[in-house]
Amino acid sequence: MPAPQLPIGFQRFHANDFVNYQLNRAHALGTLPRATAERGALRITRPEDVPAVFGALASEAEREGWWTEAAGCSRVAEFFTPRPSDEQVAAYERYRGLWDRAVADEGITRHEVPFEGAFLPALRRPAVGAPRGTVLVFGGFDSVIEEFFPIWRSVSEAGFDAIAFDGPGQGGARTRHGVPHTHDWERPVAAVLDHFKVERAALVGMSMGGYWSIRAASREPRIAAVVSWSPVYDWLGRFPRFVGSLVRRMVGFTRFMNATIRWRMRLFPVLRHVVGQANWMTRTEEPVAAARWFLGMNAEHLGSARVTVPTLLFVGEHDRFQPPALATLQARALTAAPVTTRIFTAVENADQHCQMGNLPLATAELCGWLGRTLPPMPKQHTA
């Protein structure tokens, strides 16, 4: 059946910018109707209200048999549920079950990819028409791979075998199998390629996954093209060198940093979410561990100069999470690769993080680039 039309435009659903972005995220991905987002937003005073509000909206949609909307509402609820907690595990399982019902007719198969004594969840949707190759897609800091289905569905519709997976620390890999995160993303990518017996693939990393995609491409020879949507490069790269040195020294003072971060967490709910998510992904408890985890994403670890394959960088001109300056630094560092940088604008309704506001434009450009970069090839055998 034809793919549903995704909405255009970044909306003002809520006064809180962080809550507003997350509602726009679900809306842009086609799982949260505008009217439902507006109705839910009216009931939210603070981020802590979101799980109950959108959990109830998910139940309403489920009773009506609106599986896509039910899944979208339950994902918003799960996103804001504190972790680690039994409530988060239950919220994830509810979302996954509703999502499976929503896509029951889409020809998707689920797989469990062996990985270092555990498993990574993966989903495969075969190419529509003559197969043109394989594309691996994964998310970022606080994503689950199911939510990006409209993107990897577009990849499949464009003639590529789409394999989407949760890597270490993400989604079902962390919630179901307890797999902690690693920045060395070539390891999960190799596991996925081995499991599906793929010898040549493009790699698409969403959000913070834009860092891990470059890292994997710098080490895994089976990656023939890579997309960083959007780049990180080095969180401290925009600052003078002495600032980076000072920050790295400061995180060595464990007690001081823990106390400082906890104090700021009480003042800033977004920081509370970021630290909690990083601790959950890495199976750590101290706030300073989250800071050290972020600093682990740096130019030296990334190894940009080792990348030799065609590389596509996507960024929004008003991206608050991974701003264009990071994409500029990333492009300069890819000295051995042919690089295409696409900066999306407000005029295009695509200036926000991961182009939430105009995914049809972004996915069309993604699939067009993949088509030009990966020539047709015989269908590969998959598990």
Short mmCIF file of C-alpha atoms in Angstrom, two decimals:
data_model
loop_
_atom_site.label_atom_id
_atom_site.label_comp_id
_atom_site.label_asym_id
_atom_site.label_seq_id
_atom_site.Cartn_x
_atom_site.Cartn_y
_atom_site.Cartn_z
CA MET A 1 0.00 0.00 0.00
CA PRO A 2 1.22 3.58 -0.56
CA ALA A 3 3.07 5.27 2.27
CA PRO A 4 1.01 7.79 4.23
CA GLN A 5 1.80 11.43 3.53
CA LEU A 6 3.93 12.95 6.28
CA PRO A 7 3.08 16.44 7.57
CA ILE A 8 5.07 19.54 6.65
CA GLY A 9 5.97 22.25 9.16
CA PHE A 10 7.41 22.54 12.66
CA GLN A 11 4.61 23.44 15.08
CA ARG A 12 4.39 25.25 18.41
CA PHE A 13 2.56 22.62 20.44
CA HIS A 14 3.97 23.53 23.85
CA ALA A 15 5.80 26.43 25.51
CA ASN A 16 8.55 24.13 26.78
CA ASP A 17 11.01 23.81 23.88
CA PHE A 18 12.11 20.29 24.78
CA VAL A 19 8.57 18.96 25.13
CA ASN A 20 7.61 20.82 21.98
CA TYR A 21 10.40 19.21 19.97
CA GLN A 22 9.47 15.71 21.11
CA LEU A 23 5.83 16.25 20.13
CA ASN A 24 6.98 17.59 16.75
CA ARG A 25 9.22 14.54 16.39
CA ALA A 26 6.28 12.13 16.69
CA HIS A 27 4.12 14.40 14.54
CA ALA A 28 6.71 14.68 11.77
CA LEU A 29 7.14 10.90 11.75
CA GLY A 30 3.43 10.53 11.05
CA THR A 31 2.42 8.82 14.29
CA LEU A 32 0.95 11.75 16.24
CA PRO A 33 -1.88 13.68 14.56
CA ARG A 34 -1.78 17.42 15.08
CA ALA A 35 -5.10 17.48 16.93
CA THR A 36 -3.92 14.80 19.36
CA ALA A 37 -0.62 16.60 19.97
CA GLU A 38 -2.48 19.83 20.70
CA ARG A 39 -4.94 18.09 23.01
CA GLY A 40 -2.17 16.40 24.94
CA ALA A 41 -0.04 19.54 25.15
CA LEU A 42 -2.84 21.40 26.92
CA ARG A 43 -2.65 18.88 29.78
CA ILE A 44 1.12 19.17 30.27
CA THR A 45 2.47 21.60 32.83
CA ARG A 46 5.93 20.04 33.15
CA PRO A 47 7.79 17.19 31.42
CA GLU A 48 6.95 14.81 34.27
CA ASP A 49 3.28 15.02 33.22
CA VAL A 50 3.90 13.54 29.77
CA PRO A 51 3.86 9.78 30.54
CA ALA A 52 0.42 9.87 32.15
CA VAL A 53 -1.08 12.24 29.59
CA PHE A 54 0.13 10.40 26.51
CA GLY A 55 -0.32 7.00 28.07
CA ALA A 56 -4.01 7.85 28.41
CA LEU A 57 -4.16 9.14 24.83
CA ALA A 58 -2.56 5.90 23.66
CA SER A 59 -5.30 3.96 25.43
CA GLU A 60 -7.99 6.04 23.73
CA ALA A 61 -6.49 5.40 20.31
CA GLU A 62 -6.05 1.71 21.07
CA ARG A 63 -9.72 1.36 21.96
CA GLU A 64 -10.60 2.85 18.58
CA GLY A 65 -8.19 0.56 16.76
CA TRP A 66 -6.02 3.47 15.60
CA TRP A 67 -2.79 1.52 15.92
CA THR A 68 -0.41 4.07 14.42
CA GLU A 69 -1.68 6.85 16.66
CA ALA A 70 -1.70 4.53 19.67
CA ALA A 71 1.93 3.62 18.97
CA GLY A 72 2.89 7.28 18.52
CA CYS A 73 1.28 8.33 21.80
CA SER A 74 2.82 5.41 23.66
CA ARG A 75 6.26 6.27 22.29
CA VAL A 76 5.94 9.85 23.58
CA ALA A 77 4.93 8.43 26.97
CA GLU A 78 7.86 5.99 26.96
CA PHE A 79 10.33 8.70 26.00
CA PHE A 80 9.55 10.73 29.13
CA THR A 81 9.34 7.75 31.51
CA PRO A 82 12.28 7.80 33.96
CA ARG A 83 14.86 5.07 33.54
CA PRO A 84 15.97 2.66 34.77
CA SER A 85 12.55 1.64 36.05
CA ASP A 86 9.97 -1.10 35.71
CA GLU A 87 7.63 1.56 34.33
CA GLN A 88 10.01 2.27 31.45
CA VAL A 89 10.30 -1.42 30.56
CA ALA A 90 6.51 -1.73 30.55
CA ALA A 91 6.16 1.44 28.47
CA TYR A 92 8.68 0.15 25.93
CA GLU A 93 6.94 -3.21 25.62
CA ARG A 94 3.60 -1.49 25.18
CA TYR A 95 4.99 0.73 22.44
CA ARG A 96 6.62 -2.18 20.67
CA GLY A 97 3.42 -4.21 20.72
CA LEU A 98 1.31 -1.35 19.36
CA TRP A 99 3.90 -0.58 16.69
CA ASP A 100 3.89 -4.20 15.55
CA ARG A 101 0.13 -4.04 15.09
CA ALA A 102 0.40 -0.76 13.18
CA VAL A 103 2.86 -2.21 10.64
CA ALA A 104 1.49 -5.75 10.48
CA ASP A 105 0.97 -5.54 6.71
CA GLU A 106 4.28 -3.90 5.83
CA GLY A 107 6.32 -7.04 5.11
CA ILE A 108 8.73 -6.44 8.00
CA THR A 109 10.58 -9.30 9.68
CA ARG A 110 12.14 -9.11 13.13
CA HIS A 111 15.57 -10.54 13.87
CA GLU A 112 17.78 -10.96 16.92
CA VAL A 113 21.40 -10.31 15.96
CA PRO A 114 23.97 -12.07 18.18
CA PHE A 115 26.29 -9.52 19.73
CA GLU A 116 28.98 -10.21 22.31
CA GLY A 117 26.93 -12.66 24.34
CA ALA A 118 23.62 -10.86 23.93
CA PHE A 119 21.41 -9.64 21.06
CA LEU A 120 20.61 -6.52 19.04
CA PRO A 121 17.04 -6.18 17.71
CA ALA A 122 16.88 -5.68 13.95
CA LEU A 123 14.07 -5.26 11.45
CA ARG A 124 14.26 -5.90 7.73
CA ARG A 125 12.02 -4.62 4.95
CA PRO A 126 13.04 -5.95 1.52
CA ALA A 127 13.65 -3.73 -1.45
CA VAL A 128 10.64 -2.84 -3.56
CA GLY A 129 11.40 -3.62 -7.20
CA ALA A 130 14.82 -4.53 -8.50
CA PRO A 131 17.21 -4.52 -5.52
CA ARG A 132 19.90 -1.85 -5.63
CA GLY A 133 21.83 -2.83 -2.52
CA THR A 134 21.51 -2.81 1.26
CA VAL A 135 21.16 0.14 3.62
CA LEU A 136 21.60 -0.11 7.39
CA VAL A 137 19.74 2.48 9.49
CA PHE A 138 20.03 3.19 13.21
CA GLY A 139 19.14 5.94 15.62
CA GLY A 140 20.87 8.07 18.21
CA PHE A 141 20.90 9.09 21.84
CA ASP A 142 17.30 8.52 22.91
CA SER A 143 15.68 6.81 19.95
CA VAL A 144 14.16 3.43 19.23
CA ILE A 145 14.56 2.17 15.70
CA GLU A 146 10.84 1.54 15.19
CA GLU A 147 10.01 5.24 15.36
CA PHE A 148 12.13 5.97 12.28
CA PHE A 149 10.14 3.52 10.16
CA PRO A 150 8.94 6.21 7.69
CA ILE A 151 12.60 6.86 6.85
CA TRP A 152 13.72 3.29 6.33
CA ARG A 153 10.44 2.50 4.61
CA SER A 154 11.33 5.19 2.06
CA VAL A 155 14.73 3.52 1.64
CA SER A 156 12.99 0.20 0.96
CA GLU A 157 10.55 1.82 -1.48
CA ALA A 158 13.53 3.30 -3.34
CA GLY A 159 14.81 -0.19 -4.10
CA PHE A 160 17.17 -0.95 -1.20
CA ASP A 161 16.99 -3.76 1.31
CA ALA A 162 16.46 -1.78 4.52
CA ILE A 163 17.86 -3.21 7.74
CA ALA A 164 17.13 -1.09 10.80
CA PHE A 165 18.60 -1.96 14.16
CA ASP A 166 19.00 -0.85 17.76
CA GLY A 167 22.67 -0.76 18.65
CA PRO A 168 24.23 -1.13 22.09
CA GLY A 169 22.55 1.13 24.64
CA GLN A 170 19.57 1.80 22.37
CA GLY A 171 15.93 0.73 22.42
CA GLY A 172 15.39 -2.99 22.75
CA ALA A 173 19.12 -3.75 22.90
CA ARG A 174 19.28 -1.96 26.25
CA THR A 175 15.73 -2.54 27.54
CA ARG A 176 15.38 -6.22 26.63
CA HIS A 177 18.97 -7.46 26.55
CA GLY A 178 20.82 -5.06 28.86
CA VAL A 179 23.51 -4.25 26.25
CA PRO A 180 25.39 -1.12 27.34
CA HIS A 181 26.50 1.49 24.87
CA THR A 182 29.85 1.67 23.12
CA HIS A 183 31.17 4.46 20.93
CA ASP A 184 33.07 1.82 18.92
CA TRP A 185 30.17 1.43 16.50
CA GLU A 186 32.06 -0.75 14.05
CA ARG A 187 31.37 -3.63 16.44
CA PRO A 188 27.54 -3.65 16.20
CA VAL A 189 27.70 -2.80 12.50
CA ALA A 190 29.95 -5.80 11.88
CA ALA A 191 27.57 -8.02 13.85
CA VAL A 192 24.59 -6.90 11.75
CA LEU A 193 26.47 -7.33 8.47
CA ASP A 194 27.61 -10.81 9.54
CA HIS A 195 24.13 -11.89 10.59
CA PHE A 196 22.52 -10.84 7.31
CA LYS A 197 25.53 -12.01 5.24
CA VAL A 198 25.95 -8.59 3.64
CA GLU A 199 29.25 -7.78 1.97
CA ARG A 200 28.50 -4.22 0.87
CA ALA A 201 26.13 -1.68 2.40
CA ALA A 202 25.43 1.97 3.01
CA LEU A 203 25.12 3.17 6.59
CA VAL A 204 22.70 5.83 7.85
CA GLY A 205 23.06 7.17 11.41
CA MET A 206 20.26 9.37 12.74
CA SER A 207 20.78 12.20 15.24
CA MET A 208 23.74 11.36 17.49
CA GLY A 209 24.04 8.24 15.39
CA GLY A 210 25.67 10.58 12.88
CA TYR A 211 28.82 10.31 14.99
CA TRP A 212 28.70 6.55 15.25
CA SER A 213 28.08 6.12 11.51
CA ILE A 214 31.33 7.98 10.71
CA ARG A 215 33.19 5.96 13.33
CA ALA A 216 31.93 2.68 11.84
CA ALA A 217 32.76 3.75 8.29
CA SER A 218 36.31 4.55 9.37
CA ARG A 219 36.87 0.94 10.51
CA GLU A 220 34.43 -1.40 8.71
CA PRO A 221 35.51 -2.13 5.10
CA ARG A 222 32.09 -3.40 4.05
CA ILE A 223 30.59 0.09 4.35
CA ALA A 224 30.44 1.51 0.83
CA ALA A 225 28.76 4.84 1.66
CA VAL A 226 27.86 6.63 4.88
CA VAL A 227 25.27 9.20 5.94
CA SER A 228 25.70 11.30 9.07
CA TRP A 229 22.27 12.75 9.86
CA SER A 230 23.49 14.93 11.72
CA PRO A 231 27.23 15.17 12.50
CA VAL A 232 28.72 15.54 15.98
CA TYR A 233 32.44 15.26 15.19
CA ASP A 234 33.65 16.52 18.60
CA TRP A 235 31.43 18.12 21.23
CA LEU A 236 34.27 20.42 22.26
CA GLY A 237 35.43 21.14 18.73
CA ARG A 238 33.69 24.51 18.52
CA PHE A 239 35.55 25.88 21.54
CA PRO A 240 39.14 27.12 21.94
CA ARG A 241 41.60 24.34 22.73
CA PHE A 242 42.21 25.59 26.27
CA VAL A 243 38.49 25.23 27.03
CA GLY A 244 38.54 21.59 25.94
CA SER A 245 41.62 20.93 28.07
CA LEU A 246 39.97 22.57 31.08
CA VAL A 247 36.75 20.57 30.69
CA ARG A 248 38.66 17.29 30.41
CA ARG A 249 40.60 18.12 33.55
CA MET A 250 37.43 19.03 35.43
CA VAL A 251 35.74 15.68 34.83
CA GLY A 252 38.63 14.11 36.71
CA PHE A 253 37.32 15.70 39.93
CA THR A 254 34.59 13.12 40.51
CA ARG A 255 33.02 14.37 43.74
CA PHE A 256 32.98 18.00 42.66
CA MET A 257 31.51 17.19 39.25
CA ASN A 258 28.85 14.89 40.67
CA ALA A 259 27.71 17.58 43.10
CA THR A 260 27.75 20.29 40.43
CA ILE A 261 25.83 18.26 37.86
CA ARG A 262 23.23 17.12 40.42
CA TRP A 263 22.62 20.74 41.42
CA ARG A 264 22.13 21.78 37.81
CA MET A 265 19.88 18.78 37.17
CA ARG A 266 17.48 20.10 39.78
CA LEU A 267 17.28 23.40 37.93
CA PHE A 268 17.12 22.13 34.33
CA PRO A 269 14.76 19.27 33.40
CA VAL A 270 16.45 18.79 30.03
CA LEU A 271 19.80 18.18 31.73
CA ARG A 272 18.04 15.73 34.05
CA HIS A 273 16.82 13.81 31.00
CA VAL A 274 20.22 13.89 29.27
CA VAL A 275 22.16 12.66 32.30
CA GLY A 276 19.57 10.02 33.12
CA GLN A 277 19.53 8.75 29.55
CA ALA A 278 23.33 8.61 29.29
CA ASN A 279 23.58 6.76 32.60
CA TRP A 280 20.91 4.31 31.49
CA MET A 281 22.58 3.68 28.11
CA THR A 282 25.97 3.03 29.70
CA ARG A 283 24.70 1.23 32.82
CA THR A 284 26.37 3.78 35.08
CA GLU A 285 25.01 5.79 38.01
CA GLU A 286 27.16 8.82 38.69
CA PRO A 287 26.36 12.03 36.79
CA VAL A 288 30.03 12.56 35.97
CA ALA A 289 29.95 9.27 34.03
CA ALA A 290 27.48 10.88 31.65
CA ALA A 291 29.85 13.82 31.10
CA ARG A 292 32.75 11.45 30.44
CA TRP A 293 30.58 9.51 27.99
CA PHE A 294 29.88 12.66 25.96
CA LEU A 295 33.56 13.57 25.96
CA GLY A 296 34.25 10.12 24.54
CA MET A 297 32.87 11.46 21.26
CA ASN A 298 35.86 13.37 19.99
CA ALA A 299 37.94 13.89 16.86
CA GLU A 300 40.70 11.49 17.87
CA HIS A 301 38.30 8.64 18.62
CA LEU A 302 36.24 9.29 15.49
CA GLY A 303 39.09 8.89 13.00
CA SER A 304 37.53 10.93 10.19
CA ALA A 305 40.67 10.83 8.04
CA ARG A 306 40.29 7.05 7.76
CA VAL A 307 36.96 7.36 5.93
CA THR A 308 37.38 6.95 2.17
CA VAL A 309 33.82 6.20 1.01
CA PRO A 310 31.24 8.72 -0.25
CA THR A 311 29.82 10.62 2.73
CA LEU A 312 26.62 12.63 3.08
CA LEU A 313 26.15 15.13 5.91
CA PHE A 314 22.64 16.38 6.75
CA VAL A 315 22.08 19.31 9.12
CA GLY A 316 19.40 21.89 9.85
CA GLU A 317 20.38 25.54 9.93
CA HIS A 318 18.65 25.98 13.31
CA ASP A 319 19.50 22.62 14.86
CA ARG A 320 19.87 23.28 18.59
CA PHE A 321 21.16 19.81 19.46
CA GLN A 322 23.83 19.31 16.78
CA PRO A 323 24.34 22.74 15.18
CA PRO A 324 25.78 23.42 11.71
CA ALA A 325 29.19 24.35 13.15
CA LEU A 326 29.72 20.67 13.98
CA ALA A 327 28.89 19.68 10.40
CA THR A 328 31.43 22.19 9.12
CA LEU A 329 34.13 20.72 11.33
CA GLN A 330 33.17 17.21 10.27
CA ALA A 331 33.32 18.04 6.57
CA ARG A 332 36.81 19.55 6.94
CA ALA A 333 38.05 16.48 8.81
CA LEU A 334 36.94 14.02 6.09
CA THR A 335 40.11 14.60 4.10
CA ALA A 336 40.09 11.29 2.20
CA ALA A 337 36.37 10.99 1.38
CA PRO A 338 34.13 12.63 -1.22
CA VAL A 339 31.76 14.69 0.93
CA THR A 340 28.34 16.17 0.24
CA THR A 341 26.92 18.55 2.86
CA ARG A 342 23.25 19.47 2.77
CA ILE A 343 22.11 22.30 5.04
CA PHE A 344 18.31 22.41 5.32
CA THR A 345 16.62 25.77 5.87
CA ALA A 346 13.61 27.30 7.57
CA VAL A 347 12.22 28.23 4.16
CA GLU A 348 12.08 24.49 3.47
CA ASN A 349 10.48 23.77 6.89
CA ALA A 350 13.49 21.52 7.49
CA ASP A 351 15.79 23.61 9.68
CA GLN A 352 15.22 21.69 12.92
CA HIS A 353 17.10 18.69 14.30
CA CYS A 354 16.89 15.69 11.93
CA GLN A 355 14.62 17.76 9.67
CA MET A 356 11.55 17.20 11.82
CA GLY A 357 9.25 19.49 9.90
CA ASN A 358 9.91 18.21 6.40
CA LEU A 359 10.91 14.57 6.38
CA PRO A 360 9.53 14.05 2.85
CA LEU A 361 12.18 16.43 1.53
CA ALA A 362 14.99 14.92 3.59
CA THR A 363 14.13 11.31 2.76
CA ALA A 364 13.81 12.16 -0.94
CA GLU A 365 17.29 13.67 -0.88
CA LEU A 366 18.63 10.71 1.08
CA CYS A 367 17.23 8.17 -1.36
CA GLY A 368 18.36 10.21 -4.35
CA TRP A 369 21.91 10.34 -3.03
CA LEU A 370 21.91 6.61 -2.25
CA GLY A 371 20.69 5.90 -5.77
CA ARG A 372 23.49 7.94 -7.31
CA THR A 373 26.11 6.54 -4.94
CA LEU A 374 25.27 2.83 -4.85
CA PRO A 375 24.85 1.43 -8.37
CA PRO A 376 22.48 -1.52 -8.96
CA MET A 377 23.83 -4.85 -7.79
CA PRO A 378 22.60 -8.45 -7.51
CA LYS A 379 20.32 -9.23 -4.59
CA GLN A 380 22.26 -10.42 -1.56
CA HIS A 381 21.28 -13.40 0.54
CA THR A 382 19.93 -12.42 3.96
CA ALA A 383 19.08 -14.35 7.07
#
